[in-house]
Coordinates of C-alpha atoms in Angstrom, one line a residue:
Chain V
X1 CA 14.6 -7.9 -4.0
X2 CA 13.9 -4.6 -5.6
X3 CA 14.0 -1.6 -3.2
X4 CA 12.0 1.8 -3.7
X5 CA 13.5 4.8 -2.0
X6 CA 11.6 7.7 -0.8
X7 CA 12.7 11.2 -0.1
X8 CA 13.0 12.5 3.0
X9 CA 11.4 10.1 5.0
X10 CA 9.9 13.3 7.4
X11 CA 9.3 16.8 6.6
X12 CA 7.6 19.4 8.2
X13 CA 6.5 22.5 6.6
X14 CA 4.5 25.6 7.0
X15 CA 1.1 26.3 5.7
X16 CA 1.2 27.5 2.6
X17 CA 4.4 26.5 1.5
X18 CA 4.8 24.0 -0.9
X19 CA 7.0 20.2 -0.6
X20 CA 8.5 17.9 -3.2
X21 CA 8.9 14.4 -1.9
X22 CA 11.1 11.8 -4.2
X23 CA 10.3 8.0 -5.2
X24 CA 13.6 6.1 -6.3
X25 CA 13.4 2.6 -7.9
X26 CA 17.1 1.6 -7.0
X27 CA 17.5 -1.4 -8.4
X28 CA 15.4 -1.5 -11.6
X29 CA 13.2 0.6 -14.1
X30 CA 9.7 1.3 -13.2
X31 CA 7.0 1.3 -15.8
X32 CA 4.7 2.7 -14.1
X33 CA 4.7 4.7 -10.2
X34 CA 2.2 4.9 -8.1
X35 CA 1.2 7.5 -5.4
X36 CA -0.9 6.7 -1.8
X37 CA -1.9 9.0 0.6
X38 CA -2.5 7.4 4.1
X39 CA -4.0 8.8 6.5
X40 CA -3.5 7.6 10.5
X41 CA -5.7 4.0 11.3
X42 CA -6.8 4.4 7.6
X43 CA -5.8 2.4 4.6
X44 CA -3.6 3.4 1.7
X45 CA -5.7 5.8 -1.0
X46 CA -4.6 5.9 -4.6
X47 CA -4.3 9.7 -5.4
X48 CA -2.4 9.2 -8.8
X49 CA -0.8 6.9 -11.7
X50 CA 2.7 7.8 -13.6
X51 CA 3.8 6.6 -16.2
X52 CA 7.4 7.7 -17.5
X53 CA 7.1 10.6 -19.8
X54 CA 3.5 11.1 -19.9
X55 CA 1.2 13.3 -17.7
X56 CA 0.1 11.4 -14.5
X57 CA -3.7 10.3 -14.2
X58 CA -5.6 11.1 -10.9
X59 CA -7.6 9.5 -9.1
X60 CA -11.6 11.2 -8.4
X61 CA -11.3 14.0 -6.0
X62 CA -7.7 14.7 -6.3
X63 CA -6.8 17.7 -7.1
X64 CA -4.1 17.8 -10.1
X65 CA -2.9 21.4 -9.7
X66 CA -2.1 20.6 -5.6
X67 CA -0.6 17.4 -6.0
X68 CA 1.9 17.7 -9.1
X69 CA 3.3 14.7 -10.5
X70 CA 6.9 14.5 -12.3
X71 CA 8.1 11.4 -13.9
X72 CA 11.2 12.3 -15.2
X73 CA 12.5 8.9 -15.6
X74 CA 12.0 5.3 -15.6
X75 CA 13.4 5.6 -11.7
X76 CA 12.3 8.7 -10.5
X77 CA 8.9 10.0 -10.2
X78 CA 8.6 12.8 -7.9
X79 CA 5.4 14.5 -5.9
X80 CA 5.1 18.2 -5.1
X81 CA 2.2 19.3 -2.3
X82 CA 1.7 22.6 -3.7
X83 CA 0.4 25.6 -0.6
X84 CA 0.1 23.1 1.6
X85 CA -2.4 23.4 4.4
X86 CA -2.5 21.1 7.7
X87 CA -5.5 18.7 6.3
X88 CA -2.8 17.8 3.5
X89 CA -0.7 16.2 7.0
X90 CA -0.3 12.7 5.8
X91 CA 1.6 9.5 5.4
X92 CA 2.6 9.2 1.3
X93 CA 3.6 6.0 0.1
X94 CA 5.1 5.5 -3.7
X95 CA 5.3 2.4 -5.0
X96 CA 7.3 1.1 -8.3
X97 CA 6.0 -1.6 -10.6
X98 CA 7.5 -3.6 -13.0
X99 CA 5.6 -5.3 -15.8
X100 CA 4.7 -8.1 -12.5
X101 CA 5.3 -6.6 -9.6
X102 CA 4.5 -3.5 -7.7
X103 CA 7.2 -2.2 -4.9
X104 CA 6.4 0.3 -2.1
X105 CA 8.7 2.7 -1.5
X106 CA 8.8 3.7 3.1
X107 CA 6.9 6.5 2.7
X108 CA 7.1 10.1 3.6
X109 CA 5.2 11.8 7.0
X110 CA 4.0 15.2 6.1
X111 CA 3.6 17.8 8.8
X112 CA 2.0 21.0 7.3
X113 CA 1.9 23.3 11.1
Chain H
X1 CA -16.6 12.3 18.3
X2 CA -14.7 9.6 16.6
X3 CA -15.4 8.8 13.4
X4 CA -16.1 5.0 12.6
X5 CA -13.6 4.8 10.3
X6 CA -10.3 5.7 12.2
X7 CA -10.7 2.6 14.6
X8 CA -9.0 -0.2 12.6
X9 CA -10.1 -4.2 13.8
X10 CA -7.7 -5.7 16.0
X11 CA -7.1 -9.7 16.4
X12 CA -5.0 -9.9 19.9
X13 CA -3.9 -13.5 19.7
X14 CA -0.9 -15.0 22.0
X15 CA 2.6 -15.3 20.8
X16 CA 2.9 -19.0 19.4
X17 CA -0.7 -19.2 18.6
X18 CA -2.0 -19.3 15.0
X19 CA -3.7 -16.5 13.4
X20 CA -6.3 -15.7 10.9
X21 CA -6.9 -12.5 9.1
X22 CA -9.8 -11.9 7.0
X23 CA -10.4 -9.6 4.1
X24 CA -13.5 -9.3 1.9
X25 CA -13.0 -7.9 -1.5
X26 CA -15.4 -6.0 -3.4
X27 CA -14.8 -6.9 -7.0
X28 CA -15.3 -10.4 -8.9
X29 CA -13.4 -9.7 -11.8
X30 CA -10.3 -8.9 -9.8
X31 CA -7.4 -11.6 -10.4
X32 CA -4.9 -10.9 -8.6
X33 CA -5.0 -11.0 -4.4
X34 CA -2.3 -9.8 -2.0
X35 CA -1.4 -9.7 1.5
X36 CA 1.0 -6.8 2.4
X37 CA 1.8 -6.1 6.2
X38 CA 2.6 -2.4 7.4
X39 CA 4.6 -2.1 10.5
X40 CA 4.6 1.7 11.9
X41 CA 5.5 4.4 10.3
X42 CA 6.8 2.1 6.9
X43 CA 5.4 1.3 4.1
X44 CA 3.5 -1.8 3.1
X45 CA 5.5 -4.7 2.8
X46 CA 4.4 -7.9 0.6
X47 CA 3.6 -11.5 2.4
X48 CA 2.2 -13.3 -0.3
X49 CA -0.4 -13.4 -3.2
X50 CA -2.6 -15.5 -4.9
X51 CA -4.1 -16.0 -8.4
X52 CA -7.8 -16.2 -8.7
X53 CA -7.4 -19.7 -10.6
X54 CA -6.3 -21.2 -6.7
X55 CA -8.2 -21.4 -3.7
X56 CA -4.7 -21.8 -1.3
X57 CA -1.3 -20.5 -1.2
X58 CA 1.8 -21.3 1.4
X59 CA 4.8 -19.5 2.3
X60 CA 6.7 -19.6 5.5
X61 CA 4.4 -20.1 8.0
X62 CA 1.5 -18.3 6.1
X63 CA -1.2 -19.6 4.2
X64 CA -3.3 -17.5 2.4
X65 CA -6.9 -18.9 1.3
X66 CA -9.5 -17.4 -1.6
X67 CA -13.1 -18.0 -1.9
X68 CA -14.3 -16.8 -5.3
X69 CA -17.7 -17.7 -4.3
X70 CA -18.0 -15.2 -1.3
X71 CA -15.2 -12.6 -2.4
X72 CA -13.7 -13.5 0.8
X73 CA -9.5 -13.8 1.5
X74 CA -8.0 -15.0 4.7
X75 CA -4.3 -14.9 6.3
X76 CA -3.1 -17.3 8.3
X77 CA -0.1 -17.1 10.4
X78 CA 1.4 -20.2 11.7
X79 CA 3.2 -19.7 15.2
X80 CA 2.6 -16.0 15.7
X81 CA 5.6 -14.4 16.9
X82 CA 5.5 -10.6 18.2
X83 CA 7.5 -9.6 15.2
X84 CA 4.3 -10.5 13.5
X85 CA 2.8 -7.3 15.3
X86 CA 1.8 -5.0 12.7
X87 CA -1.1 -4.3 10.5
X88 CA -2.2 -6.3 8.0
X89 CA -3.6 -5.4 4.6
X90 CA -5.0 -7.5 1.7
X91 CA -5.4 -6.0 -1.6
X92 CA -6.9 -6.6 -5.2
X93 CA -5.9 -6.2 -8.7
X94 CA -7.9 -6.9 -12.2
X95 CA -4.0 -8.9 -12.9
X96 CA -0.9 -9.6 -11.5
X97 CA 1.6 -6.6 -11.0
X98 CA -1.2 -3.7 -10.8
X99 CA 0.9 -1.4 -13.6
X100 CA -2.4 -1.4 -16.0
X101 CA -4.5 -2.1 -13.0
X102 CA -4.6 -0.2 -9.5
X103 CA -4.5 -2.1 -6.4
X104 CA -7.4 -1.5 -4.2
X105 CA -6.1 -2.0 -0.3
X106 CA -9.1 -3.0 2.2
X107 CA -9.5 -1.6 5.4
X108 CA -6.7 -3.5 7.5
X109 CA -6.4 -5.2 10.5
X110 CA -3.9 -4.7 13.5
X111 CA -2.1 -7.6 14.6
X112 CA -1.4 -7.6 18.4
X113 CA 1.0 -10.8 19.7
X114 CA 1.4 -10.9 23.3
X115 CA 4.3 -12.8 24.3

């Protein structure tokens, strides 16, 4: 089956500071990516769409100057947490979909101490 | 205090016992149903989906069941084993694959098998 990569899997940073985190499609080319925020006991949270080669499209309430999206290619989408603070402390999840199907990625734990 | 909202249902069921997971879904239009199940620390993984032109899907050992008329979507796990233990999420689409339409994930429920 197709496999989504994310990278790294943890990260800790300090506040203020800002974090890239990768999303790989390995075994195919993604039309679109998607990026979730989860947050512990909650469900996964939509913050953006990205399409290759165009700007992403957020989702109400998230903020597209702390949260930049980069789709450089039809595999690689990438999200940067830009001065992060500790409320940004999440689980992110990417997923990959073909024109059917829609792969997660393992996610990313983001510690902002 | 604790917010409502961080405490996710729990079904505690015994290992070998059958299971049932429900999930109501907020939007009539949607077409597309699935069923993902997220063990710790990973991401979602996908059980099984369901078109909204069928009422019943099976897979190895799970059956999942739509009821347009209520928006409601159930999981059913045959024999539950404690690899089973995780928790369980169903999500909507307005079509298959979610790349022109977002998946919306309801609230989940955690699986407990005691063996």
């Amino acid at each position: 089956g197709a496999v989504v990569s994310q990278h790294p899997s943890r990260v800790i940073c300090k506040s203020g500071t800002s974090v890239k985190i990768e999303c790989r499609s390995l075994d195919f080319q993604a039309t679109t990516m998607f990026w979730y925020r989860q947050f512990p006991k909650q469900s996964l949270m939509l913050m953006a769409t990205s399409n290759e080669g165009s700007k992403a499209t957020y989702e109400q309430g998230v903020e597209k100057d702390k949260f930049l999206i980069n789709h450089a290619s039809l595999t690689l989408s990438t999200l940067t947490v830009t001065s992060a603070h500790p409320e940004d402390s999440s689980f992110y999840i990417c997923s990959a979909t073909t024109r059917y199907e829609q792969y997660f990625g393992p996610g990313t734990r983001l510690t902002v101490t | 205090g604790e917010s409502v909202g961080l405490h996710l249902p729990t079904l505690s069921v015994q290992e070998g016992d059958n299971s049932i997971i429900n999930c109501a879904y907020s939007n009539s239009a949607s077409d597309y149903f699935i069923w993902y199940k997220q063990e710790s620390g990973k991401g979602p993984q996908f059980i099984i989906d369901i078109r909204s032109n069928m009422d019943k899907r099976q897979g190895q050992r799970v059956t999942v069941l739509l009821n347009k008329t209520v928006k409601h979507l159930s999981l059913q796990i045959a024999a539950t084993q404690p690899g089973d233990s995780a928790v369980y999420f169903c999500a909507e689409a307005p079509f298959r694959g979610g790349s022109q339409g977002n998946l919306i994930f309801g609230k989940g429920t955690k699986l407990s098998v005691k063996p």
